[in-house]
């Protein structure tokens, strides 16, 4: 019986300890406005960000070039793609994905890495 009483007391003490620690772990409410800086402060005030930077503007939508329907001139305009590569791209059509330019060995890896964010391979619907 003594063993049960000792275990009960230990469990009760642990529970009370956790309950009293709860308010300590809670976050304190933050003030609505930051406190005013002292005039005799040795630190310079933080620079204020311009209003345009405070709101994130959506990234401009970039039109991707469809390698299944682009003309030779449009493909030539891509960095690293000349007349020979554009002719090879047109000859290898249709593509299921833009990564087929590498798997079919139409473009070298360095050239593909330079244009992969500018192209897409749309499927006919």
PDB file of C-alpha atoms in Angstrom:
ATOM      1  CA  UNK A   1       0.000   0.000   0.000  1.00  0.00           C
ATOM      2  CA  UNK A   2       2.862   2.351   0.756  1.00  0.00           C
ATOM      3  CA  UNK A   3       4.242   1.938  -2.785  1.00  0.00           C
ATOM      4  CA  UNK A   4       0.918   3.049  -4.272  1.00  0.00           C
ATOM      5  CA  UNK A   5       0.785   6.158  -2.061  1.00  0.00           C
ATOM      6  CA  UNK A   6       4.331   7.180  -2.998  1.00  0.00           C
ATOM      7  CA  UNK A   7       3.569   6.779  -6.709  1.00  0.00           C
ATOM      8  CA  UNK A   8       0.371   8.803  -6.310  1.00  0.00           C
ATOM      9  CA  UNK A   9       2.201  11.597  -4.569  1.00  0.00           C
ATOM     10  CA  UNK A  10       4.894  11.661  -7.251  1.00  0.00           C
ATOM     11  CA  UNK A  11       2.307  11.788 -10.045  1.00  0.00           C
ATOM     12  CA  UNK A  12       0.398  14.556  -8.293  1.00  0.00           C
ATOM     13  CA  UNK A  13       3.557  16.598  -7.759  1.00  0.00           C
ATOM     14  CA  UNK A  14       4.535  16.176 -11.406  1.00  0.00           C
ATOM     15  CA  UNK A  15       1.074  17.213 -12.592  1.00  0.00           C
ATOM     16  CA  UNK A  16       1.068  20.291 -10.385  1.00  0.00           C
ATOM     17  CA  UNK A  17       4.553  21.189 -11.549  1.00  0.00           C
ATOM     18  CA  UNK A  18       3.463  21.024 -15.178  1.00  0.00           C
ATOM     19  CA  UNK A  19       0.323  23.038 -14.532  1.00  0.00           C
ATOM     20  CA  UNK A  20       2.209  25.818 -12.810  1.00  0.00           C
ATOM     21  CA  UNK A  21       4.800  25.915 -15.586  1.00  0.00           C
ATOM     22  CA  UNK A  22       2.183  26.392 -18.310  1.00  0.00           C
ATOM     23  CA  UNK A  23       1.703  30.158 -17.912  1.00  0.00           C
ATOM     24  CA  UNK A  24       5.478  30.591 -17.977  1.00  0.00           C
ATOM     25  CA  UNK A  25       5.676  28.934 -21.400  1.00  0.00           C
ATOM     26  CA  UNK A  26       2.887  31.016 -22.933  1.00  0.00           C
ATOM     27  CA  UNK A  27       3.854  33.944 -25.145  1.00  0.00           C
ATOM     28  CA  UNK A  28       3.538  37.419 -23.777  1.00  0.00           C
ATOM     29  CA  UNK A  29       1.345  39.725 -25.847  1.00  0.00           C
ATOM     30  CA  UNK A  30       3.322  41.974 -28.193  1.00  0.00           C
ATOM     31  CA  UNK A  31       2.747  45.728 -28.060  1.00  0.00           C
ATOM     32  CA  UNK A  32       0.858  47.174 -31.020  1.00  0.00           C
ATOM     33  CA  UNK A  33       3.546  49.766 -31.702  1.00  0.00           C
ATOM     34  CA  UNK A  34       7.264  49.499 -31.047  1.00  0.00           C
ATOM     35  CA  UNK A  35       8.539  51.518 -28.096  1.00  0.00           C
ATOM     36  CA  UNK A  36       9.965  54.928 -28.948  1.00  0.00           C
ATOM     37  CA  UNK A  37      13.753  55.068 -29.247  1.00  0.00           C
ATOM     38  CA  UNK A  38      15.603  57.108 -26.667  1.00  0.00           C
ATOM     39  CA  UNK A  39      17.072  60.350 -27.933  1.00  0.00           C
ATOM     40  CA  UNK A  40      20.414  59.636 -26.242  1.00  0.00           C
ATOM     41  CA  UNK A  41      20.698  56.265 -27.950  1.00  0.00           C
ATOM     42  CA  UNK A  42      24.090  55.550 -29.500  1.00  0.00           C
ATOM     43  CA  UNK A  43      22.650  53.357 -32.237  1.00  0.00           C
ATOM     44  CA  UNK A  44      21.495  54.825 -35.518  1.00  0.00           C
ATOM     45  CA  UNK A  45      17.830  54.303 -36.365  1.00  0.00           C
ATOM     46  CA  UNK A  46      17.066  51.502 -38.787  1.00  0.00           C
ATOM     47  CA  UNK A  47      16.496  52.685 -42.353  1.00  0.00           C
ATOM     48  CA  UNK A  48      12.904  52.584 -43.481  1.00  0.00           C
ATOM     49  CA  UNK A  49      12.100  50.401 -46.457  1.00  0.00           C
ATOM     50  CA  UNK A  50      10.455  52.079 -49.443  1.00  0.00           C
ATOM     51  CA  UNK A  51       6.740  51.433 -49.789  1.00  0.00           C
ATOM     52  CA  UNK A  52       7.241  49.517 -53.037  1.00  0.00           C
ATOM     53  CA  UNK A  53       9.388  46.877 -51.340  1.00  0.00           C
ATOM     54  CA  UNK A  54       6.998  46.291 -48.457  1.00  0.00           C
ATOM     55  CA  UNK A  55       4.450  44.627 -50.711  1.00  0.00           C
ATOM     56  CA  UNK A  56       5.591  41.761 -52.849  1.00  0.00           C
ATOM     57  CA  UNK A  57       4.629  42.340 -56.435  1.00  0.00           C
ATOM     58  CA  UNK A  58       3.760  39.243 -58.428  1.00  0.00           C
ATOM     59  CA  UNK A  59       6.515  38.103 -60.730  1.00  0.00           C
ATOM     60  CA  UNK A  60       5.937  39.140 -64.323  1.00  0.00           C
ATOM     61  CA  UNK A  61       4.507  36.286 -66.330  1.00  0.00           C
ATOM     62  CA  UNK A  62       7.038  35.073 -68.846  1.00  0.00           C
ATOM     63  CA  UNK A  63       5.707  33.634 -72.077  1.00  0.00           C
ATOM     64  CA  UNK A  64       7.294  30.259 -72.606  1.00  0.00           C
ATOM     65  CA  UNK A  65       8.211  29.239 -76.122  1.00  0.00           C
ATOM     66  CA  UNK A  66       6.498  26.019 -77.245  1.00  0.00           C
ATOM     67  CA  UNK A  67       9.133  23.823 -78.880  1.00  0.00           C
ATOM     68  CA  UNK A  68       6.409  21.819 -80.668  1.00  0.00           C
ATOM     69  CA  UNK A  69       5.070  24.835 -82.578  1.00  0.00           C
ATOM     70  CA  UNK A  70       7.802  27.519 -82.585  1.00  0.00           C
ATOM     71  CA  UNK A  71       9.245  28.750 -85.839  1.00  0.00           C
ATOM     72  CA  UNK A  72      12.926  28.444 -86.708  1.00  0.00           C
ATOM     73  CA  UNK A  73      13.361  32.188 -86.123  1.00  0.00           C
ATOM     74  CA  UNK A  74      11.822  31.967 -82.648  1.00  0.00           C
ATOM     75  CA  UNK A  75      14.092  29.055 -81.742  1.00  0.00           C
ATOM     76  CA  UNK A  76      17.146  30.923 -83.139  1.00  0.00           C
ATOM     77  CA  UNK A  77      16.399  33.761 -80.704  1.00  0.00           C
ATOM     78  CA  UNK A  78      17.005  31.481 -77.712  1.00  0.00           C
ATOM     79  CA  UNK A  79      20.480  31.840 -76.164  1.00  0.00           C
ATOM     80  CA  UNK A  80      22.884  29.212 -77.472  1.00  0.00           C
ATOM     81  CA  UNK A  81      20.484  27.936 -80.134  1.00  0.00           C
ATOM     82  CA  UNK A  82      21.522  28.679 -83.685  1.00  0.00           C
ATOM     83  CA  UNK A  83      20.234  27.616 -87.074  1.00  0.00           C
ATOM     84  CA  UNK A  84      21.597  24.067 -86.762  1.00  0.00           C
ATOM     85  CA  UNK A  85      20.046  23.421 -83.338  1.00  0.00           C
ATOM     86  CA  UNK A  86      16.728  25.028 -84.316  1.00  0.00           C
ATOM     87  CA  UNK A  87      16.570  22.822 -87.417  1.00  0.00           C
ATOM     88  CA  UNK A  88      17.312  19.754 -85.264  1.00  0.00           C
ATOM     89  CA  UNK A  89      14.588  20.746 -82.780  1.00  0.00           C
ATOM     90  CA  UNK A  90      12.048  21.119 -85.584  1.00  0.00           C
ATOM     91  CA  UNK A  91      13.117  17.805 -87.156  1.00  0.00           C
ATOM     92  CA  UNK A  92      12.665  15.903 -83.859  1.00  0.00           C
ATOM     93  CA  UNK A  93       9.079  17.049 -83.240  1.00  0.00           C
ATOM     94  CA  UNK A  94       6.742  16.273 -81.495  1.00  0.00           C
ATOM     95  CA  UNK A  95       8.108  16.273 -77.951  1.00  0.00           C
ATOM     96  CA  UNK A  96       6.244  14.934 -74.916  1.00  0.00           C
ATOM     97  CA  UNK A  97       8.394  17.046 -72.596  1.00  0.00           C
ATOM     98  CA  UNK A  98      11.097  19.646 -72.962  1.00  0.00           C
ATOM     99  CA  UNK A  99      13.624  17.292 -71.369  1.00  0.00           C
ATOM    100  CA  UNK A 100      13.471  15.157 -74.522  1.00  0.00           C
ATOM    101  CA  UNK A 101      15.815  17.693 -76.112  1.00  0.00           C
ATOM    102  CA  UNK A 102      18.506  16.152 -73.897  1.00  0.00           C
ATOM    103  CA  UNK A 103      17.352  12.527 -73.950  1.00  0.00           C
ATOM    104  CA  UNK A 104      17.175  12.510 -77.758  1.00  0.00           C
ATOM    105  CA  UNK A 105      20.596  14.233 -77.847  1.00  0.00           C
ATOM    106  CA  UNK A 106      19.302  17.192 -79.835  1.00  0.00           C
ATOM    107  CA  UNK A 107      20.890  19.793 -77.538  1.00  0.00           C
ATOM    108  CA  UNK A 108      23.974  19.561 -75.335  1.00  0.00           C
ATOM    109  CA  UNK A 109      23.413  19.843 -71.584  1.00  0.00           C
ATOM    110  CA  UNK A 110      24.924  23.329 -71.302  1.00  0.00           C
ATOM    111  CA  UNK A 111      22.652  24.738 -74.009  1.00  0.00           C
ATOM    112  CA  UNK A 112      19.594  23.009 -72.526  1.00  0.00           C
ATOM    113  CA  UNK A 113      20.388  24.402 -69.068  1.00  0.00           C
ATOM    114  CA  UNK A 114      20.450  27.907 -70.567  1.00  0.00           C
ATOM    115  CA  UNK A 115      17.006  27.654 -72.166  1.00  0.00           C
ATOM    116  CA  UNK A 116      15.038  25.189 -70.012  1.00  0.00           C
ATOM    117  CA  UNK A 117      13.288  28.006 -68.111  1.00  0.00           C
ATOM    118  CA  UNK A 118      12.227  29.666 -71.363  1.00  0.00           C
ATOM    119  CA  UNK A 119      10.659  26.733 -73.203  1.00  0.00           C
ATOM    120  CA  UNK A 120       7.729  24.347 -72.859  1.00  0.00           C
ATOM    121  CA  UNK A 121       6.465  21.357 -74.820  1.00  0.00           C
ATOM    122  CA  UNK A 122       2.692  21.732 -75.175  1.00  0.00           C
ATOM    123  CA  UNK A 123       0.659  18.756 -76.289  1.00  0.00           C
ATOM    124  CA  UNK A 124      -2.063  18.901 -78.919  1.00  0.00           C
ATOM    125  CA  UNK A 125      -5.471  18.570 -77.330  1.00  0.00           C
TER     126      UNK A 125
END
